[in-house]
């Protein structure tokens, strides 16, 4: 890169560090991979910056649960995408119904990638519906990682009926289910109910979660992971 751009190696390193901090690149041994979001998914690109520091903190805490060699299933939520960014370059078996997530791993020689097919939502690039559900049903994974739109005492919610059906299929094929959600999701319901609070193994959140919701979640027996968000400068 230094030769092609006719700049010093130190300049390249500084620029790559900046791009990695911005989430646009992921440095790996011997190279660097693009890890930005797709410019063709406007809905996704609009949602991605919302509560970004919290999402990045949640992602950093969540990847501690992932072991090299794991088979993981990732949905297409914006917080899940931040988890995926941090997993690029690790030796994993990755299954996803998200085109933006699949794009991260498509050129990653360390990961085996399986892309779920089905009806593609043009706003988010996520495959969902009966075809996706049937394919997921033929698989088995160690961990499924899901984003949600709302969390109430009734459980977890999302705002797309087809997607909820697909997420339930993702839960059925996993040994462990991990939900990632920032604190703004608590106390809200959305269009469709995914599952009860106690139906997942782990909930990864940021430090903005209230003491009331900490007690509610822990009372269900879920493992609660609380990540400290750091302000960017």
PDB file of C-alpha atoms in Angstrom:
ATOM      1  CA  UNK A   1       0.000   0.000   0.000  1.00  0.00           C
ATOM      2  CA  UNK A   2       2.844   2.375   0.796  1.00  0.00           C
ATOM      3  CA  UNK A   3       4.394   1.716  -2.624  1.00  0.00           C
ATOM      4  CA  UNK A   4       1.091   2.053  -4.494  1.00  0.00           C
ATOM      5  CA  UNK A   5       0.175   5.332  -2.787  1.00  0.00           C
ATOM      6  CA  UNK A   6       3.757   6.663  -2.667  1.00  0.00           C
ATOM      7  CA  UNK A   7       3.622   7.464   1.031  1.00  0.00           C
ATOM      8  CA  UNK A   8       5.531   6.192   4.071  1.00  0.00           C
ATOM      9  CA  UNK A   9       4.585   3.024   5.950  1.00  0.00           C
ATOM     10  CA  UNK A  10       3.971   5.088   9.083  1.00  0.00           C
ATOM     11  CA  UNK A  11       1.380   7.144   7.175  1.00  0.00           C
ATOM     12  CA  UNK A  12      -0.343   3.943   6.053  1.00  0.00           C
ATOM     13  CA  UNK A  13      -0.380   2.625   9.626  1.00  0.00           C
ATOM     14  CA  UNK A  14      -1.876   5.862  10.979  1.00  0.00           C
ATOM     15  CA  UNK A  15      -4.552   5.913   8.270  1.00  0.00           C
ATOM     16  CA  UNK A  16      -5.457   2.271   8.877  1.00  0.00           C
ATOM     17  CA  UNK A  17      -5.685   2.904  12.619  1.00  0.00           C
ATOM     18  CA  UNK A  18      -8.083   5.770  11.911  1.00  0.00           C
ATOM     19  CA  UNK A  19     -10.197   3.649   9.526  1.00  0.00           C
ATOM     20  CA  UNK A  20     -10.328   0.851  12.089  1.00  0.00           C
ATOM     21  CA  UNK A  21     -11.497   3.258  14.803  1.00  0.00           C
ATOM     22  CA  UNK A  22     -14.235   4.444  12.422  1.00  0.00           C
ATOM     23  CA  UNK A  23     -15.301   0.850  11.761  1.00  0.00           C
ATOM     24  CA  UNK A  24     -14.416   0.972   8.053  1.00  0.00           C
ATOM     25  CA  UNK A  25     -11.458  -1.414   8.160  1.00  0.00           C
ATOM     26  CA  UNK A  26     -10.238  -4.404  10.142  1.00  0.00           C
ATOM     27  CA  UNK A  27      -6.526  -5.094  10.390  1.00  0.00           C
ATOM     28  CA  UNK A  28      -5.538  -8.760  10.349  1.00  0.00           C
ATOM     29  CA  UNK A  29      -2.190 -10.538  10.279  1.00  0.00           C
ATOM     30  CA  UNK A  30      -0.525  -9.580   7.027  1.00  0.00           C
ATOM     31  CA  UNK A  31      -3.245  -7.275   5.720  1.00  0.00           C
ATOM     32  CA  UNK A  32      -6.444  -5.320   6.154  1.00  0.00           C
ATOM     33  CA  UNK A  33     -10.091  -5.999   5.278  1.00  0.00           C
ATOM     34  CA  UNK A  34     -12.924  -3.605   4.460  1.00  0.00           C
ATOM     35  CA  UNK A  35     -15.549  -3.714   7.219  1.00  0.00           C
ATOM     36  CA  UNK A  36     -17.798  -0.748   6.410  1.00  0.00           C
ATOM     37  CA  UNK A  37     -21.530  -1.000   5.805  1.00  0.00           C
ATOM     38  CA  UNK A  38     -23.059  -1.286   2.361  1.00  0.00           C
ATOM     39  CA  UNK A  39     -23.857   2.044   0.646  1.00  0.00           C
ATOM     40  CA  UNK A  40     -26.827   0.347  -0.998  1.00  0.00           C
ATOM     41  CA  UNK A  41     -28.705  -0.198   2.274  1.00  0.00           C
ATOM     42  CA  UNK A  42     -29.920   3.325   3.205  1.00  0.00           C
ATOM     43  CA  UNK A  43     -32.097   2.154   6.098  1.00  0.00           C
ATOM     44  CA  UNK A  44     -29.173   0.209   7.542  1.00  0.00           C
ATOM     45  CA  UNK A  45     -26.761   3.113   7.130  1.00  0.00           C
ATOM     46  CA  UNK A  46     -29.193   5.498   8.849  1.00  0.00           C
ATOM     47  CA  UNK A  47     -29.704   3.193  11.840  1.00  0.00           C
ATOM     48  CA  UNK A  48     -26.086   2.168  12.257  1.00  0.00           C
ATOM     49  CA  UNK A  49     -24.787   5.461  13.790  1.00  0.00           C
ATOM     50  CA  UNK A  50     -27.585   5.593  16.397  1.00  0.00           C
ATOM     51  CA  UNK A  51     -26.141   4.913  19.890  1.00  0.00           C
ATOM     52  CA  UNK A  52     -22.937   3.879  18.099  1.00  0.00           C
ATOM     53  CA  UNK A  53     -20.644   4.116  21.135  1.00  0.00           C
ATOM     54  CA  UNK A  54     -23.047   1.924  23.121  1.00  0.00           C
ATOM     55  CA  UNK A  55     -23.293  -0.600  20.288  1.00  0.00           C
ATOM     56  CA  UNK A  56     -19.519  -0.791  19.940  1.00  0.00           C
ATOM     57  CA  UNK A  57     -19.136  -1.326  23.696  1.00  0.00           C
ATOM     58  CA  UNK A  58     -21.780  -4.060  23.655  1.00  0.00           C
ATOM     59  CA  UNK A  59     -20.050  -5.720  20.716  1.00  0.00           C
ATOM     60  CA  UNK A  60     -16.663  -5.650  22.444  1.00  0.00           C
ATOM     61  CA  UNK A  61     -18.166  -7.309  25.519  1.00  0.00           C
ATOM     62  CA  UNK A  62     -20.104  -9.863  23.472  1.00  0.00           C
ATOM     63  CA  UNK A  63     -17.169 -11.157  21.436  1.00  0.00           C
ATOM     64  CA  UNK A  64     -15.590 -12.306  24.693  1.00  0.00           C
ATOM     65  CA  UNK A  65     -18.189 -15.090  24.607  1.00  0.00           C
ATOM     66  CA  UNK A  66     -17.052 -16.320  21.192  1.00  0.00           C
ATOM     67  CA  UNK A  67     -14.285 -18.914  21.025  1.00  0.00           C
ATOM     68  CA  UNK A  68     -12.088 -19.588  18.006  1.00  0.00           C
ATOM     69  CA  UNK A  69     -13.617 -22.426  16.012  1.00  0.00           C
ATOM     70  CA  UNK A  70     -17.179 -21.653  17.127  1.00  0.00           C
ATOM     71  CA  UNK A  71     -20.072 -21.953  14.708  1.00  0.00           C
ATOM     72  CA  UNK A  72     -22.114 -18.775  15.117  1.00  0.00           C
ATOM     73  CA  UNK A  73     -25.316 -17.489  13.539  1.00  0.00           C
ATOM     74  CA  UNK A  74     -25.685 -13.704  13.215  1.00  0.00           C
ATOM     75  CA  UNK A  75     -28.862 -11.835  12.321  1.00  0.00           C
ATOM     76  CA  UNK A  76     -28.948  -8.490  10.521  1.00  0.00           C
ATOM     77  CA  UNK A  77     -29.382  -6.024  13.371  1.00  0.00           C
ATOM     78  CA  UNK A  78     -27.176  -2.946  13.684  1.00  0.00           C
ATOM     79  CA  UNK A  79     -25.705  -4.066  17.036  1.00  0.00           C
ATOM     80  CA  UNK A  80     -25.092  -7.559  15.676  1.00  0.00           C
ATOM     81  CA  UNK A  81     -23.224  -5.919  12.801  1.00  0.00           C
ATOM     82  CA  UNK A  82     -20.842  -4.312  15.287  1.00  0.00           C
ATOM     83  CA  UNK A  83     -20.244  -7.765  16.784  1.00  0.00           C
ATOM     84  CA  UNK A  84     -19.490  -9.111  13.300  1.00  0.00           C
ATOM     85  CA  UNK A  85     -16.956  -6.333  12.656  1.00  0.00           C
ATOM     86  CA  UNK A  86     -14.928  -7.433  15.663  1.00  0.00           C
ATOM     87  CA  UNK A  87     -15.007 -11.084  14.608  1.00  0.00           C
ATOM     88  CA  UNK A  88     -13.453 -10.494  11.174  1.00  0.00           C
ATOM     89  CA  UNK A  89     -10.093 -12.230  10.958  1.00  0.00           C
ATOM     90  CA  UNK A  90     -10.862 -14.894  13.572  1.00  0.00           C
ATOM     91  CA  UNK A  91     -11.134 -18.620  12.701  1.00  0.00           C
ATOM     92  CA  UNK A  92     -14.897 -19.156  12.853  1.00  0.00           C
ATOM     93  CA  UNK A  93     -17.777 -20.816  11.053  1.00  0.00           C
ATOM     94  CA  UNK A  94     -20.191 -17.950  10.336  1.00  0.00           C
ATOM     95  CA  UNK A  95     -23.826 -18.327   9.292  1.00  0.00           C
ATOM     96  CA  UNK A  96     -25.877 -15.201   8.552  1.00  0.00           C
ATOM     97  CA  UNK A  97     -29.023 -13.994   6.807  1.00  0.00           C
ATOM     98  CA  UNK A  98     -27.572 -10.478   6.445  1.00  0.00           C
ATOM     99  CA  UNK A  99     -25.926  -9.270   3.241  1.00  0.00           C
ATOM    100  CA  UNK A 100     -23.962  -6.525   5.091  1.00  0.00           C
ATOM    101  CA  UNK A 101     -22.674  -9.074   7.625  1.00  0.00           C
ATOM    102  CA  UNK A 102     -21.840 -11.600   4.880  1.00  0.00           C
ATOM    103  CA  UNK A 103     -19.923  -8.853   3.062  1.00  0.00           C
ATOM    104  CA  UNK A 104     -17.602  -8.521   6.057  1.00  0.00           C
ATOM    105  CA  UNK A 105     -16.586 -12.187   5.921  1.00  0.00           C
ATOM    106  CA  UNK A 106     -16.725 -12.801   2.157  1.00  0.00           C
ATOM    107  CA  UNK A 107     -13.039 -11.945   1.692  1.00  0.00           C
ATOM    108  CA  UNK A 108     -11.906 -13.254   5.085  1.00  0.00           C
ATOM    109  CA  UNK A 109      -9.795 -16.362   4.542  1.00  0.00           C
ATOM    110  CA  UNK A 110      -9.982 -17.297   8.222  1.00  0.00           C
ATOM    111  CA  UNK A 111     -13.760 -17.747   8.348  1.00  0.00           C
ATOM    112  CA  UNK A 112     -16.065 -20.256   6.692  1.00  0.00           C
ATOM    113  CA  UNK A 113     -19.190 -18.379   5.574  1.00  0.00           C
ATOM    114  CA  UNK A 114     -22.698 -19.743   4.985  1.00  0.00           C
ATOM    115  CA  UNK A 115     -25.244 -17.287   3.609  1.00  0.00           C
ATOM    116  CA  UNK A 116     -28.924 -17.934   4.347  1.00  0.00           C
ATOM    117  CA  UNK A 117     -31.233 -17.354   1.364  1.00  0.00           C
ATOM    118  CA  UNK A 118     -34.855 -16.239   1.241  1.00  0.00           C
ATOM    119  CA  UNK A 119     -36.869 -13.087   0.662  1.00  0.00           C
ATOM    120  CA  UNK A 120     -34.426 -10.152   0.877  1.00  0.00           C
ATOM    121  CA  UNK A 121     -35.653  -7.008   2.607  1.00  0.00           C
ATOM    122  CA  UNK A 122     -34.398  -4.176   0.330  1.00  0.00           C
ATOM    123  CA  UNK A 123     -34.059  -1.701   3.211  1.00  0.00           C
ATOM    124  CA  UNK A 124     -31.824  -3.885   5.381  1.00  0.00           C
ATOM    125  CA  UNK A 125     -30.401  -6.583   3.106  1.00  0.00           C
ATOM    126  CA  UNK A 126     -31.704  -9.326   5.406  1.00  0.00           C
ATOM    127  CA  UNK A 127     -33.083 -12.672   4.177  1.00  0.00           C
ATOM    128  CA  UNK A 128     -36.274 -13.760   5.914  1.00  0.00           C
ATOM    129  CA  UNK A 129     -39.436 -15.790   5.429  1.00  0.00           C
ATOM    130  CA  UNK A 130     -40.233 -19.482   4.770  1.00  0.00           C
ATOM    131  CA  UNK A 131     -37.233 -20.217   2.522  1.00  0.00           C
ATOM    132  CA  UNK A 132     -34.818 -18.787   5.073  1.00  0.00           C
ATOM    133  CA  UNK A 133     -36.569 -20.597   7.920  1.00  0.00           C
ATOM    134  CA  UNK A 134     -36.367 -23.954   6.092  1.00  0.00           C
ATOM    135  CA  UNK A 135     -32.645 -23.587   5.390  1.00  0.00           C
ATOM    136  CA  UNK A 136     -31.896 -22.552   8.965  1.00  0.00           C
ATOM    137  CA  UNK A 137     -33.789 -25.618  10.186  1.00  0.00           C
ATOM    138  CA  UNK A 138     -31.229 -27.886   8.487  1.00  0.00           C
ATOM    139  CA  UNK A 139     -28.319 -26.363  10.432  1.00  0.00           C
ATOM    140  CA  UNK A 140     -26.944 -26.548  13.958  1.00  0.00           C
ATOM    141  CA  UNK A 141     -24.862 -23.782  15.557  1.00  0.00           C
ATOM    142  CA  UNK A 142     -23.119 -23.208  18.846  1.00  0.00           C
ATOM    143  CA  UNK A 143     -24.324 -19.640  19.353  1.00  0.00           C
ATOM    144  CA  UNK A 144     -27.017 -17.454  17.792  1.00  0.00           C
ATOM    145  CA  UNK A 145     -26.616 -13.691  18.261  1.00  0.00           C
ATOM    146  CA  UNK A 146     -29.737 -11.557  17.769  1.00  0.00           C
ATOM    147  CA  UNK A 147     -30.653  -7.870  17.845  1.00  0.00           C
ATOM    148  CA  UNK A 148     -34.111  -6.761  18.953  1.00  0.00           C
ATOM    149  CA  UNK A 149     -36.260  -3.648  18.601  1.00  0.00           C
ATOM    150  CA  UNK A 150     -37.840  -3.706  22.051  1.00  0.00           C
ATOM    151  CA  UNK A 151     -37.656  -5.340  25.477  1.00  0.00           C
ATOM    152  CA  UNK A 152     -40.538  -5.401  27.953  1.00  0.00           C
ATOM    153  CA  UNK A 153     -41.624  -7.611  30.843  1.00  0.00           C
ATOM    154  CA  UNK A 154     -43.287  -9.797  28.199  1.00  0.00           C
ATOM    155  CA  UNK A 155     -39.939 -10.443  26.531  1.00  0.00           C
ATOM    156  CA  UNK A 156     -38.172  -9.487  23.319  1.00  0.00           C
ATOM    157  CA  UNK A 157     -39.800  -7.867  20.274  1.00  0.00           C
ATOM    158  CA  UNK A 158     -39.000  -6.984  16.683  1.00  0.00           C
ATOM    159  CA  UNK A 159     -40.878  -4.897  14.151  1.00  0.00           C
ATOM    160  CA  UNK A 160     -41.013  -7.282  11.174  1.00  0.00           C
ATOM    161  CA  UNK A 161     -43.315 -10.309  11.209  1.00  0.00           C
ATOM    162  CA  UNK A 162     -41.277 -12.331   8.703  1.00  0.00           C
ATOM    163  CA  UNK A 163     -38.048 -11.504  10.502  1.00  0.00           C
ATOM    164  CA  UNK A 164     -39.449 -12.634  13.845  1.00  0.00           C
ATOM    165  CA  UNK A 165     -40.299 -16.021  12.369  1.00  0.00           C
ATOM    166  CA  UNK A 166     -36.765 -16.316  11.017  1.00  0.00           C
ATOM    167  CA  UNK A 167     -35.241 -15.284  14.349  1.00  0.00           C
ATOM    168  CA  UNK A 168     -37.270 -17.965  16.117  1.00  0.00           C
ATOM    169  CA  UNK A 169     -35.849 -20.491  13.649  1.00  0.00           C
ATOM    170  CA  UNK A 170     -32.364 -19.186  14.501  1.00  0.00           C
ATOM    171  CA  UNK A 171     -33.040 -19.753  18.190  1.00  0.00           C
ATOM    172  CA  UNK A 172     -34.215 -23.327  17.680  1.00  0.00           C
ATOM    173  CA  UNK A 173     -30.961 -24.464  16.026  1.00  0.00           C
ATOM    174  CA  UNK A 174     -28.599 -22.917  18.618  1.00  0.00           C
ATOM    175  CA  UNK A 175     -27.055 -24.355  21.755  1.00  0.00           C
ATOM    176  CA  UNK A 176     -26.976 -20.824  23.180  1.00  0.00           C
ATOM    177  CA  UNK A 177     -28.873 -17.640  22.278  1.00  0.00           C
ATOM    178  CA  UNK A 178     -27.330 -14.234  22.961  1.00  0.00           C
ATOM    179  CA  UNK A 179     -29.361 -11.042  22.576  1.00  0.00           C
ATOM    180  CA  UNK A 180     -27.530  -7.736  22.083  1.00  0.00           C
ATOM    181  CA  UNK A 181     -29.431  -4.490  22.772  1.00  0.00           C
ATOM    182  CA  UNK A 182     -28.649  -0.961  23.926  1.00  0.00           C
ATOM    183  CA  UNK A 183     -30.499   0.508  26.905  1.00  0.00           C
ATOM    184  CA  UNK A 184     -32.954   2.511  24.743  1.00  0.00           C
ATOM    185  CA  UNK A 185     -34.729  -0.745  23.813  1.00  0.00           C
ATOM    186  CA  UNK A 186     -35.901  -1.406  27.374  1.00  0.00           C
ATOM    187  CA  UNK A 187     -39.475  -0.667  28.369  1.00  0.00           C
ATOM    188  CA  UNK A 188     -40.763  -0.829  24.801  1.00  0.00           C
ATOM    189  CA  UNK A 189     -42.705  -3.360  22.759  1.00  0.00           C
ATOM    190  CA  UNK A 190     -42.714  -3.633  18.991  1.00  0.00           C
ATOM    191  CA  UNK A 191     -44.944  -5.254  16.388  1.00  0.00           C
ATOM    192  CA  UNK A 192     -44.165  -8.924  16.998  1.00  0.00           C
ATOM    193  CA  UNK A 193     -43.126 -10.930  20.050  1.00  0.00           C
ATOM    194  CA  UNK A 194     -39.923 -12.952  19.572  1.00  0.00           C
ATOM    195  CA  UNK A 195     -39.743 -14.810  22.898  1.00  0.00           C
ATOM    196  CA  UNK A 196     -39.936 -14.463  26.660  1.00  0.00           C
ATOM    197  CA  UNK A 197     -37.067 -12.914  28.614  1.00  0.00           C
ATOM    198  CA  UNK A 198     -35.982 -16.242  30.076  1.00  0.00           C
ATOM    199  CA  UNK A 199     -35.814 -17.976  26.690  1.00  0.00           C
ATOM    200  CA  UNK A 200     -32.249 -16.796  25.971  1.00  0.00           C
ATOM    201  CA  UNK A 201     -28.981 -17.601  27.711  1.00  0.00           C
ATOM    202  CA  UNK A 202     -27.381 -14.171  27.736  1.00  0.00           C
ATOM    203  CA  UNK A 203     -28.321 -10.506  27.300  1.00  0.00           C
ATOM    204  CA  UNK A 204     -25.518  -8.076  26.460  1.00  0.00           C
ATOM    205  CA  UNK A 205     -26.298  -4.397  27.131  1.00  0.00           C
ATOM    206  CA  UNK A 206     -24.584  -1.065  27.759  1.00  0.00           C
ATOM    207  CA  UNK A 207     -24.191   0.613  31.133  1.00  0.00           C
ATOM    208  CA  UNK A 208     -27.236   2.824  30.516  1.00  0.00           C
ATOM    209  CA  UNK A 209     -29.525   0.006  31.679  1.00  0.00           C
ATOM    210  CA  UNK A 210     -31.459   1.050  34.796  1.00  0.00           C
ATOM    211  CA  UNK A 211     -31.258  -0.744  38.124  1.00  0.00           C
ATOM    212  CA  UNK A 212     -34.932  -1.664  37.698  1.00  0.00           C
ATOM    213  CA  UNK A 213     -34.202  -3.534  34.476  1.00  0.00           C
ATOM    214  CA  UNK A 214     -31.046  -5.102  35.863  1.00  0.00           C
ATOM    215  CA  UNK A 215     -33.122  -6.695  38.602  1.00  0.00           C
ATOM    216  CA  UNK A 216     -35.863  -7.738  36.170  1.00  0.00           C
ATOM    217  CA  UNK A 217     -33.416  -9.439  33.838  1.00  0.00           C
ATOM    218  CA  UNK A 218     -31.340 -11.124  36.526  1.00  0.00           C
ATOM    219  CA  UNK A 219     -34.511 -12.475  38.160  1.00  0.00           C
ATOM    220  CA  UNK A 220     -35.167 -14.542  35.036  1.00  0.00           C
ATOM    221  CA  UNK A 221     -31.818 -16.336  35.366  1.00  0.00           C
ATOM    222  CA  UNK A 222     -30.357 -14.774  32.218  1.00  0.00           C
ATOM    223  CA  UNK A 223     -26.645 -14.033  32.242  1.00  0.00           C
ATOM    224  CA  UNK A 224     -26.479 -10.224  32.053  1.00  0.00           C
ATOM    225  CA  UNK A 225     -23.382  -8.644  30.506  1.00  0.00           C
ATOM    226  CA  UNK A 226     -23.042  -4.881  31.020  1.00  0.00           C
ATOM    227  CA  UNK A 227     -20.555  -3.027  28.826  1.00  0.00           C
ATOM    228  CA  UNK A 228     -19.126   0.378  29.618  1.00  0.00           C
ATOM    229  CA  UNK A 229     -19.399   2.746  26.636  1.00  0.00           C
ATOM    230  CA  UNK A 230     -16.540   5.203  26.105  1.00  0.00           C
ATOM    231  CA  UNK A 231     -17.083   8.593  24.540  1.00  0.00           C
ATOM    232  CA  UNK A 232     -15.282   9.195  21.268  1.00  0.00           C
ATOM    233  CA  UNK A 233     -13.162  12.315  20.813  1.00  0.00           C
TER     234      UNK A 233
END
